[in-house]
PDB file of C-alpha atoms in Angstrom:
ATOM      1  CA  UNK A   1       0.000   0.000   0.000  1.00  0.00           C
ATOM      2  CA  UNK A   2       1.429   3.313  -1.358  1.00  0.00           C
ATOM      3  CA  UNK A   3       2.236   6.150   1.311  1.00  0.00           C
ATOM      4  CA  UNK A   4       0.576   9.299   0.827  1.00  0.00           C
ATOM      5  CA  UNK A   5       2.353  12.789   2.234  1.00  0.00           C
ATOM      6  CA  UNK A   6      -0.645  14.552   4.740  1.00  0.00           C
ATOM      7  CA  UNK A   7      -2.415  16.940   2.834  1.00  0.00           C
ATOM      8  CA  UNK A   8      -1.448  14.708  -0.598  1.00  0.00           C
ATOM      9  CA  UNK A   9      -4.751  14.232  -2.436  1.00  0.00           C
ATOM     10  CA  UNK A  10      -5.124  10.272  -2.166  1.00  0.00           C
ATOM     11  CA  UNK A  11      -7.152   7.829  -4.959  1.00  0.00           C
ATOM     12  CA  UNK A  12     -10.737   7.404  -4.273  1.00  0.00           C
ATOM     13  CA  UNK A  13     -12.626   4.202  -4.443  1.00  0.00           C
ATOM     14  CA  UNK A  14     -15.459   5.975  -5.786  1.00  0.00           C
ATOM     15  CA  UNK A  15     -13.631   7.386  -9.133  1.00  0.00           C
ATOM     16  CA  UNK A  16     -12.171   3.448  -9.401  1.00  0.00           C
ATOM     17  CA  UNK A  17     -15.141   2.103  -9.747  1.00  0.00           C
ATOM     18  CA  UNK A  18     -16.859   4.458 -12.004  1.00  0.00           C
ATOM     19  CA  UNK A  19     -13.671   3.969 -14.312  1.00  0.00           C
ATOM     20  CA  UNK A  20     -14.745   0.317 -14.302  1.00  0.00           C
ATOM     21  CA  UNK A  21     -17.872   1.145 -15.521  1.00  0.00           C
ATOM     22  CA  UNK A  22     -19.230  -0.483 -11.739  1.00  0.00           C
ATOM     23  CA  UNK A  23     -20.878   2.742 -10.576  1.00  0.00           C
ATOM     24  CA  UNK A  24     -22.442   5.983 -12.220  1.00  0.00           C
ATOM     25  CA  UNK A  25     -21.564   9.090 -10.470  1.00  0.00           C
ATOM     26  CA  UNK A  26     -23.543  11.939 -11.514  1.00  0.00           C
ATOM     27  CA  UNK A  27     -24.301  15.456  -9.342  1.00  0.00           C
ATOM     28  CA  UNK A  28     -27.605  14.201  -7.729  1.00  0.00           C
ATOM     29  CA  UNK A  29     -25.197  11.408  -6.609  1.00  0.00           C
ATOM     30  CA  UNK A  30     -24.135  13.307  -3.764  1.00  0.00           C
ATOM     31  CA  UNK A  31     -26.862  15.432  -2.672  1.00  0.00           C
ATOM     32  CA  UNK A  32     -28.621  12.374  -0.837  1.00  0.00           C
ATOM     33  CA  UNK A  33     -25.604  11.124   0.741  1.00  0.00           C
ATOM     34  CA  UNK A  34     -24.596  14.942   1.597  1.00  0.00           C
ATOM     35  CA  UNK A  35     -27.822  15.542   3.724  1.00  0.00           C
ATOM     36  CA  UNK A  36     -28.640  11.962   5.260  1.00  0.00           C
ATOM     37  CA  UNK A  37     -26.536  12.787   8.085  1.00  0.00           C
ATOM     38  CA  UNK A  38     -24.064   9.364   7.445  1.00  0.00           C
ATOM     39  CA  UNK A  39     -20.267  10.380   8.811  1.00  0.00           C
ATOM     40  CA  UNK A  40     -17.765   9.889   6.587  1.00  0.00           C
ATOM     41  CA  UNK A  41     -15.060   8.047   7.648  1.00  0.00           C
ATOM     42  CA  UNK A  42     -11.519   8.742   7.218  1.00  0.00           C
ATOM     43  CA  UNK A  43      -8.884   5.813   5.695  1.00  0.00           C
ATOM     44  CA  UNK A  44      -6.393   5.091   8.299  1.00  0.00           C
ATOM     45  CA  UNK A  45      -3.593   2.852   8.756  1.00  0.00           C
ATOM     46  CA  UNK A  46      -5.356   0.844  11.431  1.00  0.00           C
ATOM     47  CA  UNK A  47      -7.864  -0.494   8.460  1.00  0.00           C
ATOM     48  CA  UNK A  48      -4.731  -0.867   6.474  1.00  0.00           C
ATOM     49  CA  UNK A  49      -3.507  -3.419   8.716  1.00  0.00           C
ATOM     50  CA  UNK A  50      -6.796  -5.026   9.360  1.00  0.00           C
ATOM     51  CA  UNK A  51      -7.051  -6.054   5.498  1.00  0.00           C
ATOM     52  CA  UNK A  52      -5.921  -9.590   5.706  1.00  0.00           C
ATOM     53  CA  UNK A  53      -7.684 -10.431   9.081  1.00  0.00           C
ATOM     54  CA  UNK A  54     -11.132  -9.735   8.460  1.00  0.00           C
ATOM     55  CA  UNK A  55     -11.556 -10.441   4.864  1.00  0.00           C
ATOM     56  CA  UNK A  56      -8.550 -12.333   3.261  1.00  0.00           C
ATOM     57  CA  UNK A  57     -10.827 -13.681   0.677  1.00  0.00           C
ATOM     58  CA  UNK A  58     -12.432 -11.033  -1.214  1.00  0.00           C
ATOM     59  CA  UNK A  59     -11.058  -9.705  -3.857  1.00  0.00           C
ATOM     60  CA  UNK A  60     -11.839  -5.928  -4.216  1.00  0.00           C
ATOM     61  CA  UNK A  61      -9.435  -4.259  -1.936  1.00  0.00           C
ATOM     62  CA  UNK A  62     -11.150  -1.252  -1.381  1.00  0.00           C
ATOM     63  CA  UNK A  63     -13.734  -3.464  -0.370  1.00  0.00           C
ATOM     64  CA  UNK A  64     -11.577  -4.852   1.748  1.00  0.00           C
ATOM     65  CA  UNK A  65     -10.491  -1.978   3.235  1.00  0.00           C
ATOM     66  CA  UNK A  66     -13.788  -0.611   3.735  1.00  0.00           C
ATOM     67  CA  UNK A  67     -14.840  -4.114   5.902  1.00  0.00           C
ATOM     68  CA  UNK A  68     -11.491  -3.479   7.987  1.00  0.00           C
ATOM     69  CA  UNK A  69     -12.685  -0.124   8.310  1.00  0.00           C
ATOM     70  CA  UNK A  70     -15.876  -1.279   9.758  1.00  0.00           C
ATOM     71  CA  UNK A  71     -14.952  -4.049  11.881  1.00  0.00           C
ATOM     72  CA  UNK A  72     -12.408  -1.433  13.603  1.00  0.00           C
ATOM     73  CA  UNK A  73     -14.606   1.508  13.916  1.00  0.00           C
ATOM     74  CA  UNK A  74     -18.015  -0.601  14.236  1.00  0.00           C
ATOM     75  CA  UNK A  75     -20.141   0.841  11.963  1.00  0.00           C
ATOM     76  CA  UNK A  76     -22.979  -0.872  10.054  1.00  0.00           C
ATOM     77  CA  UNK A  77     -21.980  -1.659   6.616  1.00  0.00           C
ATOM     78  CA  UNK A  78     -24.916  -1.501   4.167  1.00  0.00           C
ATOM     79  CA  UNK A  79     -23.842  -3.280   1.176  1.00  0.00           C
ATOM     80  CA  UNK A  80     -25.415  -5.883  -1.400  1.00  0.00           C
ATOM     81  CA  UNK A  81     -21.890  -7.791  -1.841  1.00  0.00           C
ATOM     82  CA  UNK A  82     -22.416 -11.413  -0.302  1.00  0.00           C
ATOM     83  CA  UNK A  83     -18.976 -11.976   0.632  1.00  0.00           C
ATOM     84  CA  UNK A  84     -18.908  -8.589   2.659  1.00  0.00           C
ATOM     85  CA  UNK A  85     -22.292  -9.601   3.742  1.00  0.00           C
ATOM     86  CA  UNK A  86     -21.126 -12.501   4.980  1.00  0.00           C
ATOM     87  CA  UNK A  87     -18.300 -11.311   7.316  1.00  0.00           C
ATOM     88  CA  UNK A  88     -18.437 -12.466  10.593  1.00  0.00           C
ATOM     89  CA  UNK A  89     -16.559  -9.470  12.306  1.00  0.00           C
ATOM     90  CA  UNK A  90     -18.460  -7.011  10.647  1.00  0.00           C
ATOM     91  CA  UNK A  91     -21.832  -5.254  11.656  1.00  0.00           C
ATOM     92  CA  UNK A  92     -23.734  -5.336   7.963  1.00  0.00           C
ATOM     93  CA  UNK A  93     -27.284  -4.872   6.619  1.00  0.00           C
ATOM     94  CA  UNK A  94     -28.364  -6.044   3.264  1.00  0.00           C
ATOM     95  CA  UNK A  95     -29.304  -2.644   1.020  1.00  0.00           C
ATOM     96  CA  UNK A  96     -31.362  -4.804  -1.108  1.00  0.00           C
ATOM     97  CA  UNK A  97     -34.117  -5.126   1.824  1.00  0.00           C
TER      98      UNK A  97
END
């Protein structure tokens, strides 16, 4: 994992996957997200070393970070990927129900 100088602007998960073609990001996008009142979480080395020991098997490592992220800081994770889903130290909720 690459080391990133304070104030260094650092990739986003959220450009990745709309490079993939996984995710659409238009301006309404963010107005929901921007007045539901969710916290955004910084990425910190903590999750960084919690990668391998909460979800070795998946994939997606910004996935992966984000399910370190959340079995660190305890947060629900509201996701419709099974094998987050399926985590056993993480707090999740399906976003399909």
């Amino acid at each position: 994992m690459p080391a990133y100088a304070p104030g260094t602007p650092q990739p986003q998960p959220r450009r990745f996957k709309a490079s993939l073609g996984r995710l659409t990001v238009t301006p309404a996008f963010f107005a929901p997200l921007e007045s539901s009142g969710l916290q955004e979480l910084p990425v910190a080395t903590t999750f960084a070393r919690q990668i391998d020991a909460v979800q070795p098997d998946h994939t997606d490592p910004f996935d992966r970070l984000i399910c370190a992220q959340a079995a660190t800081e305890g947060p629900t994770l509201v996701t419709t990927d099974k094998l987050l889903l399926a985590a056993p130290t993480v707090n999740t909720l399906d976003a399909r129900r």
